[in-house]
Amino acid sequence: MRRIAFTAAAVFALFAPPLAAQEHEPLEWQEYAYPELGIAKEFPASPQRQTGKYQTEVVGENAVPSVVYFVDFGDLIFQMTVVDLRAPEHVLRAANILAECIFLAESAGLPLANLPLDVKDDTQFGVHGRVVSVDLNYNLGVRQTACLHKDGRLYKMEATMVHPEEEDGEAIARFVTSQRFELRKP
Amino acid sequence: MRPAGFLVALLLAAFAAAPASAAFQYYVFREFGVAKEFPLEPTRREAEYRTPLLGRAVPATIFETTEDNMVYRFTVADMRAVDLVARSAGLYAECIAMAEAEGKVLARMPQRVEDGTAFRVYGQLTSVDLAEAGGRKQTNCFLNKGWLYKVESIVLPARGEPNAAAALRFSTSLRFRIDQAPDSP
């Protein structure tokens, strides 16, 4: 009897429609400029601001200040973290800090993609970083992370889809690639 | 008994037919803060490292050897100028992007090498099939303490073994802990 009940449950689970994606507010993209952080960034709604600390192996034992701007729709989360790494010892480790950012992003799950990301700035060189896409561990969704470093600051853009939906894929790609370092231009 | 004898004969034949395996050995380059394995003693030449992001040429030293249709190259570029230190993150990312642009990307693997500090040195290994059937290439990029380290192993088509184990060994055998390492011969 127990076996029949179990089988019935398994069959039901197999044929039951997938959980409906959570409805979230319509995305209204707008660029927000943060001149004090040297960046302008698109968000799909007005972001909330938090200050915090960023601590990793490469940064060292003493956590450094960071500012986080985020929009949380529940099933879709957009977050920009700007880390202050202007201290000389951190400037010396800038490449390693960027490499670690990429490493940590990949470690969050099963890597799906790891692509170059070039963003123009007000120099002839531009800002060169990476975008990493992972299937998060523990079935927590899909996340794209962009890691960029410029003038003593680490910029980490993260867009997470808790319930991956094809139509939201465009939004997370847009989020991690929509930043400007040329703040003189409107 | 017969199958066992056949198996032994097969193994002996296989080993006899195999090319002499490369005798990898570490060479310590103290002035660059690194030790690197090579299958043969590498030649050394002074060169320039120039990329679009760099905007100018910087001194570089290239250690290289070839063996059995494989090229083993290790480039150390001097990024210690203040303006380059400030842009080192971008220069590191550019090293990876340039490696990817050389052909069809087959794999990317994060790297982490002990250096005796609490934080270690992070890098990325890229494997590509080179454009115009140029063979298979692995490139490992690191940037640490003002030095860009670029490890390249190229398996030429004539080798007939694109996934030669020596390529991966060369690409990943890099040590930043050289305090107790013996000097190169």
mmCIF file of N, CA, C and O in Angstrom, chain B residues 13-83:
data_model
loop_
_atom_site.group_PDB
_atom_site.id
_atom_site.type_symbol
_atom_site.label_atom_id
_atom_site.label_comp_id
_atom_site.label_asym_id
_atom_site.label_seq_id
_atom_site.Cartn_x
_atom_site.Cartn_y
_atom_site.Cartn_z
ATOM 1 N N ALA B 13 55.605 -3.570 -25.268
ATOM 2 C CA ALA B 13 55.631 -2.984 -26.606
ATOM 3 C C ALA B 13 55.184 -1.535 -26.558
ATOM 4 O O ALA B 13 55.762 -0.657 -27.204
ATOM 5 N N ALA B 14 54.152 -1.303 -25.761
ATOM 6 C CA ALA B 14 53.611 0.059 -25.669
ATOM 7 C C ALA B 14 54.651 1.012 -25.110
ATOM 8 O O ALA B 14 54.861 2.108 -25.619
ATOM 9 N N PHE B 15 55.333 0.566 -24.052
ATOM 10 C CA PHE B 15 56.338 1.441 -23.447
ATOM 11 C C PHE B 15 57.550 1.608 -24.352
ATOM 12 O O PHE B 15 58.165 2.653 -24.396
ATOM 13 N N ALA B 16 57.862 0.533 -25.060
ATOM 14 C CA ALA B 16 59.016 0.615 -25.948
ATOM 15 C C ALA B 16 58.742 1.576 -27.093
ATOM 16 O O ALA B 16 59.626 2.311 -27.533
ATOM 17 N N ALA B 17 57.483 1.602 -27.556
ATOM 18 C CA ALA B 17 57.139 2.429 -28.704
ATOM 19 C C ALA B 17 56.942 3.889 -28.324
ATOM 20 O O ALA B 17 57.020 4.778 -29.172
ATOM 21 N N ALA B 18 56.678 4.129 -27.050
ATOM 22 C CA ALA B 18 56.380 5.502 -26.638
ATOM 23 C C ALA B 18 57.621 6.377 -26.762
ATOM 24 O O ALA B 18 58.728 5.919 -26.513
ATOM 25 N N PRO B 19 57.451 7.639 -27.171
ATOM 26 C CA PRO B 19 58.603 8.518 -27.254
ATOM 27 C C PRO B 19 59.163 8.781 -25.867
ATOM 28 O O PRO B 19 58.443 8.699 -24.877
ATOM 29 N N ALA B 20 60.439 9.073 -25.812
ATOM 30 C CA ALA B 20 61.056 9.352 -24.516
ATOM 31 C C ALA B 20 60.297 10.485 -23.837
ATOM 32 O O ALA B 20 60.119 11.547 -24.427
ATOM 33 N N SER B 21 59.820 10.228 -22.642
ATOM 34 C CA SER B 21 59.010 11.238 -21.982
ATOM 35 C C SER B 21 59.897 12.392 -21.520
ATOM 36 O O SER B 21 61.055 12.199 -21.155
ATOM 37 N N ALA B 22 59.312 13.567 -21.579
ATOM 38 C CA ALA B 22 60.067 14.757 -21.207
ATOM 39 C C ALA B 22 60.421 14.694 -19.729
ATOM 40 O O ALA B 22 59.599 14.339 -18.903
ATOM 41 N N ALA B 23 61.670 15.021 -19.418
ATOM 42 C CA ALA B 23 62.118 15.003 -18.028
ATOM 43 C C ALA B 23 61.948 16.401 -17.468
ATOM 44 O O ALA B 23 62.857 17.237 -17.567
ATOM 45 N N PHE B 24 60.795 16.671 -16.941
ATOM 46 C CA PHE B 24 60.504 18.010 -16.422
ATOM 47 C C PHE B 24 61.366 18.307 -15.198
ATOM 48 O O PHE B 24 61.589 17.452 -14.353
ATOM 49 N N GLN B 25 61.779 19.541 -15.138
ATOM 50 C CA GLN B 25 62.625 19.963 -14.029
ATOM 51 C C GLN B 25 62.327 21.437 -13.747
ATOM 52 O O GLN B 25 62.089 22.226 -14.672
ATOM 53 N N TYR B 26 62.366 21.788 -12.472
ATOM 54 C CA TYR B 26 62.119 23.191 -12.108
ATOM 55 C C TYR B 26 63.356 24.045 -12.332
ATOM 56 O O TYR B 26 64.477 23.638 -11.995
ATOM 57 N N TYR B 27 63.126 25.214 -12.880
ATOM 58 C CA TYR B 27 64.178 26.218 -13.025
ATOM 59 C C TYR B 27 63.744 27.433 -12.208
ATOM 60 O O TYR B 27 62.607 27.887 -12.345
ATOM 61 N N VAL B 28 64.621 27.905 -11.381
ATOM 62 C CA VAL B 28 64.265 29.014 -10.489
ATOM 63 C C VAL B 28 64.756 30.319 -11.098
ATOM 64 O O VAL B 28 65.923 30.441 -11.468
ATOM 65 N N PHE B 29 63.845 31.259 -11.210
ATOM 66 C CA PHE B 29 64.185 32.582 -11.741
ATOM 67 C C PHE B 29 63.966 33.588 -10.618
ATOM 68 O O PHE B 29 62.900 34.198 -10.500
ATOM 69 N N ARG B 30 64.980 33.721 -9.786
ATOM 70 C CA ARG B 30 64.807 34.520 -8.560
ATOM 71 C C ARG B 30 64.489 35.977 -8.852
ATOM 72 O O ARG B 30 63.730 36.598 -8.124
ATOM 73 N N GLU B 31 65.086 36.515 -9.913
ATOM 74 C CA GLU B 31 64.832 37.938 -10.185
ATOM 75 C C GLU B 31 63.370 38.195 -10.549
ATOM 76 O O GLU B 31 62.893 39.323 -10.479
ATOM 77 N N PHE B 32 62.658 37.140 -10.933
ATOM 78 C CA PHE B 32 61.236 37.285 -11.270
ATOM 79 C C PHE B 32 60.331 36.661 -10.204
ATOM 80 O O PHE B 32 59.117 36.603 -10.388
ATOM 81 N N GLY B 33 60.923 36.165 -9.150
ATOM 82 C CA GLY B 33 60.130 35.621 -8.048
ATOM 83 C C GLY B 33 59.328 34.390 -8.409
ATOM 84 O O GLY B 33 58.215 34.203 -7.902
ATOM 85 N N VAL B 34 59.884 33.543 -9.256
ATOM 86 C CA VAL B 34 59.090 32.412 -9.725
ATOM 87 C C VAL B 34 60.000 31.226 -10.053
ATOM 88 O O VAL B 34 61.189 31.405 -10.367
ATOM 89 N N ALA B 35 59.455 30.044 -9.948
ATOM 90 C CA ALA B 35 60.131 28.834 -10.425
ATOM 91 C C ALA B 35 59.188 28.166 -11.426
ATOM 92 O O ALA B 35 57.965 28.147 -11.226
ATOM 93 N N LYS B 36 59.786 27.663 -12.495
ATOM 94 C CA LYS B 36 58.956 27.125 -13.583
ATOM 95 C C LYS B 36 59.554 25.830 -14.085
ATOM 96 O O LYS B 36 60.765 25.741 -14.292
ATOM 97 N N GLU B 37 58.695 24.874 -14.318
ATOM 98 C CA GLU B 37 59.155 23.606 -14.884
ATOM 99 C C GLU B 37 59.313 23.713 -16.399
ATOM 100 O O GLU B 37 58.471 24.325 -17.068
ATOM 101 N N PHE B 38 60.353 23.093 -16.897
ATOM 102 C CA PHE B 38 60.542 22.926 -18.347
ATOM 103 C C PHE B 38 60.986 21.492 -18.604
ATOM 104 O O PHE B 38 61.682 20.900 -17.769
ATOM 105 N N PRO B 39 60.657 20.974 -19.759
ATOM 106 C CA PRO B 39 61.100 19.605 -20.070
ATOM 107 C C PRO B 39 62.567 19.560 -20.483
ATOM 108 O O PRO B 39 63.191 18.505 -20.429
ATOM 109 N N LEU B 40 63.085 20.688 -20.925
ATOM 110 C CA LEU B 40 64.496 20.816 -21.308
ATOM 111 C C LEU B 40 64.958 22.185 -20.843
ATOM 112 O O LEU B 40 64.122 23.072 -20.618
ATOM 113 N N GLU B 41 66.239 22.380 -20.758
ATOM 114 C CA GLU B 41 66.722 23.695 -20.342
ATOM 115 C C GLU B 41 66.275 24.738 -21.378
ATOM 116 O O GLU B 41 66.557 24.590 -22.576
ATOM 117 N N PRO B 42 65.583 25.782 -20.940
ATOM 118 C CA PRO B 42 65.056 26.748 -21.913
ATOM 119 C C PRO B 42 66.101 27.766 -22.352
ATOM 120 O O PRO B 42 67.049 28.043 -21.618
ATOM 121 N N THR B 43 65.895 28.301 -23.528
ATOM 122 C CA THR B 43 66.713 29.435 -23.951
ATOM 123 C C THR B 43 66.091 30.691 -23.340
ATOM 124 O O THR B 43 64.903 30.721 -23.037
ATOM 125 N N ARG B 44 66.908 31.717 -23.215
ATOM 126 C CA ARG B 44 66.404 32.970 -22.643
ATOM 127 C C ARG B 44 66.662 34.092 -23.630
ATOM 128 O O ARG B 44 67.750 34.184 -24.210
ATOM 129 N N ARG B 45 65.648 34.913 -23.838
ATOM 130 C CA ARG B 45 65.883 36.095 -24.671
ATOM 131 C C ARG B 45 65.101 37.276 -24.105
ATOM 132 O O ARG B 45 64.007 37.100 -23.542
ATOM 133 N N GLU B 46 65.694 38.439 -24.280
ATOM 134 C CA GLU B 46 65.024 39.659 -23.825
ATOM 135 C C GLU B 46 64.141 40.152 -24.967
ATOM 136 O O GLU B 46 64.529 40.093 -26.132
ATOM 137 N N ALA B 47 62.959 40.599 -24.626
ATOM 138 C CA ALA B 47 62.013 40.998 -25.664
ATOM 139 C C ALA B 47 61.160 42.146 -25.139
ATOM 140 O O ALA B 47 61.482 42.749 -24.101
ATOM 141 N N GLU B 48 60.104 42.453 -25.869
ATOM 142 C CA GLU B 48 59.154 43.481 -25.427
ATOM 143 C C GLU B 48 57.772 42.866 -25.380
ATOM 144 O O GLU B 48 57.435 41.998 -26.196
ATOM 145 N N TYR B 49 56.984 43.322 -24.425
ATOM 146 C CA TYR B 49 55.590 42.902 -24.336
ATOM 147 C C TYR B 49 54.760 44.137 -24.659
ATOM 148 O O TYR B 49 54.922 45.185 -24.036
ATOM 149 N N ARG B 50 53.939 44.000 -25.653
ATOM 150 C CA ARG B 50 53.150 45.155 -26.106
ATOM 151 C C ARG B 50 51.729 44.680 -26.405
ATOM 152 O O ARG B 50 51.555 43.700 -27.129
ATOM 153 N N THR B 51 50.762 45.361 -25.830
ATOM 154 C CA THR B 51 49.355 45.004 -26.084
ATOM 155 C C THR B 51 48.567 46.301 -26.264
ATOM 156 O O THR B 51 49.046 47.381 -25.877
ATOM 157 N N PRO B 52 47.365 46.205 -26.800
ATOM 158 C CA PRO B 52 46.553 47.427 -26.953
ATOM 159 C C PRO B 52 46.307 48.129 -25.618
ATOM 160 O O PRO B 52 46.398 49.352 -25.529
ATOM 161 N N LEU B 53 46.044 47.369 -24.585
ATOM 162 C CA LEU B 53 45.732 47.997 -23.297
ATOM 163 C C LEU B 53 46.970 48.600 -22.650
ATOM 164 O O LEU B 53 46.900 49.622 -21.975
ATOM 165 N N LEU B 54 48.076 47.983 -22.875
ATOM 166 C CA LEU B 54 49.325 48.475 -22.292
ATOM 167 C C LEU B 54 49.663 49.861 -22.845
ATOM 168 O O LEU B 54 50.112 50.738 -22.110
ATOM 169 N N GLY B 55 49.430 50.026 -24.145
ATOM 170 C CA GLY B 55 49.662 51.333 -24.749
ATOM 171 C C GLY B 55 51.123 51.617 -25.074
ATOM 172 O O GLY B 55 51.432 52.624 -25.694
ATOM 173 N N ARG B 56 52.016 50.771 -24.627
ATOM 174 C CA ARG B 56 53.434 50.928 -24.925
ATOM 175 C C ARG B 56 54.100 49.566 -24.696
ATOM 176 O O ARG B 56 53.475 48.650 -24.177
ATOM 177 N N ALA B 57 55.350 49.491 -25.097
ATOM 178 C CA ALA B 57 56.078 48.233 -24.884
ATOM 179 C C ALA B 57 56.759 48.267 -23.521
ATOM 180 O O ALA B 57 57.230 49.317 -23.090
ATOM 181 N N VAL B 58 56.759 47.131 -22.868
ATOM 182 C CA VAL B 58 57.506 47.015 -21.608
ATOM 183 C C VAL B 58 58.506 45.867 -21.760
ATOM 184 O O VAL B 58 58.298 44.961 -22.576
ATOM 185 N N PRO B 59 59.570 45.909 -20.991
ATOM 186 C CA PRO B 59 60.561 44.823 -21.103
ATOM 187 C C PRO B 59 59.947 43.483 -20.694
ATOM 188 O O PRO B 59 59.145 43.420 -19.750
ATOM 189 N N ALA B 60 60.345 42.481 -21.425
ATOM 190 C CA ALA B 60 59.872 41.127 -21.109
ATOM 191 C C ALA B 60 61.024 40.152 -21.320
ATOM 192 O O ALA B 60 61.924 40.401 -22.118
ATOM 193 N N THR B 61 60.994 39.088 -20.589
ATOM 194 C CA THR B 61 61.976 38.026 -20.765
ATOM 195 C C THR B 61 61.215 36.758 -21.150
ATOM 196 O O THR B 61 60.194 36.435 -20.514
ATOM 197 N N ILE B 62 61.696 36.107 -22.186
ATOM 198 C CA ILE B 62 61.006 34.907 -22.668
ATOM 199 C C ILE B 62 61.931 33.703 -22.509
ATOM 200 O O ILE B 62 63.075 33.711 -22.975
ATOM 201 N N PHE B 63 61.420 32.708 -21.851
ATOM 202 C CA PHE B 63 62.125 31.428 -21.717
ATOM 203 C C PHE B 63 61.372 30.429 -22.594
ATOM 204 O O PHE B 63 60.139 30.338 -22.513
ATOM 205 N N GLU B 64 62.115 29.717 -23.398
ATOM 206 C CA GLU B 64 61.410 28.860 -24.359
ATOM 207 C C GLU B 64 62.212 27.620 -24.686
ATOM 208 O O GLU B 64 63.461 27.645 -24.709
ATOM 209 N N THR B 65 61.513 26.565 -24.951
ATOM 210 C CA THR B 65 62.138 25.364 -25.481
ATOM 211 C C THR B 65 61.110 24.628 -26.339
ATOM 212 O O THR B 65 59.899 24.850 -26.194
ATOM 213 N N THR B 66 61.609 23.808 -27.238
ATOM 214 C CA THR B 66 60.707 22.994 -28.068
ATOM 215 C C THR B 66 61.165 21.541 -27.974
ATOM 216 O O THR B 66 62.350 21.260 -27.850
ATOM 217 N N GLU B 67 60.197 20.685 -28.043
ATOM 218 C CA GLU B 67 60.518 19.262 -28.013
ATOM 219 C C GLU B 67 59.357 18.481 -28.601
ATOM 220 O O GLU B 67 58.204 18.713 -28.225
ATOM 221 N N ASP B 68 59.657 17.598 -29.488
ATOM 222 C CA ASP B 68 58.664 16.670 -30.021
ATOM 223 C C ASP B 68 57.397 17.398 -30.497
ATOM 224 O O ASP B 68 56.288 17.079 -30.100
ATOM 225 N N ASN B 69 57.592 18.407 -31.332
ATOM 226 C CA ASN B 69 56.481 19.178 -31.899
ATOM 227 C C ASN B 69 55.629 19.871 -30.841
ATOM 228 O O ASN B 69 54.398 19.984 -30.991
ATOM 229 N N MET B 70 56.284 20.271 -29.799
ATOM 230 C CA MET B 70 55.598 21.092 -28.797
ATOM 231 C C MET B 70 56.478 22.290 -28.468
ATOM 232 O O MET B 70 57.702 22.179 -28.404
ATOM 233 N N VAL B 71 55.813 23.423 -28.265
ATOM 234 C CA VAL B 71 56.531 24.644 -27.898
ATOM 235 C C VAL B 71 56.161 24.980 -26.452
ATOM 236 O O VAL B 71 54.972 25.018 -26.103
ATOM 237 N N TYR B 72 57.167 25.191 -25.648
ATOM 238 C CA TYR B 72 56.964 25.548 -24.241
ATOM 239 C C TYR B 72 57.528 26.954 -24.046
ATOM 240 O O TYR B 72 58.730 27.163 -24.201
ATOM 241 N N ARG B 73 56.677 27.899 -23.740
ATOM 242 C CA ARG B 73 57.119 29.296 -23.654
ATOM 243 C C ARG B 73 56.632 29.925 -22.346
ATOM 244 O O ARG B 73 55.475 29.761 -21.951
ATOM 245 N N PHE B 74 57.509 30.659 -21.720
ATOM 246 C CA PHE B 74 57.178 31.326 -20.460
ATOM 247 C C PHE B 74 57.639 32.769 -20.571
ATOM 248 O O PHE B 74 58.831 33.051 -20.729
ATOM 249 N N THR B 75 56.700 33.683 -20.548
ATOM 250 C CA THR B 75 57.006 35.105 -20.688
ATOM 251 C C THR B 75 56.776 35.810 -19.355
ATOM 252 O O THR B 75 55.722 35.613 -18.724
ATOM 253 N N VAL B 76 57.746 36.607 -18.967
ATOM 254 C CA VAL B 76 57.588 37.434 -17.762
ATOM 255 C C VAL B 76 57.723 38.883 -18.199
ATOM 256 O O VAL B 76 58.771 39.281 -18.727
ATOM 257 N N ALA B 77 56.661 39.651 -18.031
ATOM 258 C CA ALA B 77 56.676 41.053 -18.468
ATOM 259 C C ALA B 77 56.714 41.965 -17.244
ATOM 260 O O ALA B 77 56.033 41.716 -16.240
ATOM 261 N N ASP B 78 57.484 43.013 -17.372
ATOM 262 C CA ASP B 78 57.702 43.928 -16.248
ATOM 263 C C ASP B 78 56.577 44.960 -16.187
ATOM 264 O O ASP B 78 56.510 45.882 -17.002
ATOM 265 N N MET B 79 55.722 44.822 -15.207
ATOM 266 C CA MET B 79 54.574 45.727 -15.030
ATOM 267 C C MET B 79 54.731 46.543 -13.752
ATOM 268 O O MET B 79 53.745 46.914 -13.128
ATOM 269 N N ARG B 80 55.963 46.796 -13.362
ATOM 270 C CA ARG B 80 56.168 47.446 -12.071
ATOM 271 C C ARG B 80 56.034 48.961 -12.102
ATOM 272 O O ARG B 80 56.049 49.592 -11.051
ATOM 273 N N ALA B 81 55.912 49.537 -13.296
ATOM 274 C CA ALA B 81 55.712 50.992 -13.366
ATOM 275 C C ALA B 81 54.414 51.351 -12.633
ATOM 276 O O ALA B 81 53.435 50.593 -12.677
ATOM 277 N N VAL B 82 54.417 52.497 -11.986
ATOM 278 C CA VAL B 82 53.285 52.868 -11.121
ATOM 279 C C VAL B 82 51.959 52.868 -11.889
ATOM 280 O O VAL B 82 50.951 52.347 -11.406
ATOM 281 N N ASP B 83 51.970 53.426 -13.101
ATOM 282 C CA ASP B 83 50.710 53.497 -13.855
ATOM 283 C C ASP B 83 50.221 52.099 -14.248
ATOM 284 O O ASP B 83 49.025 51.863 -14.363
#
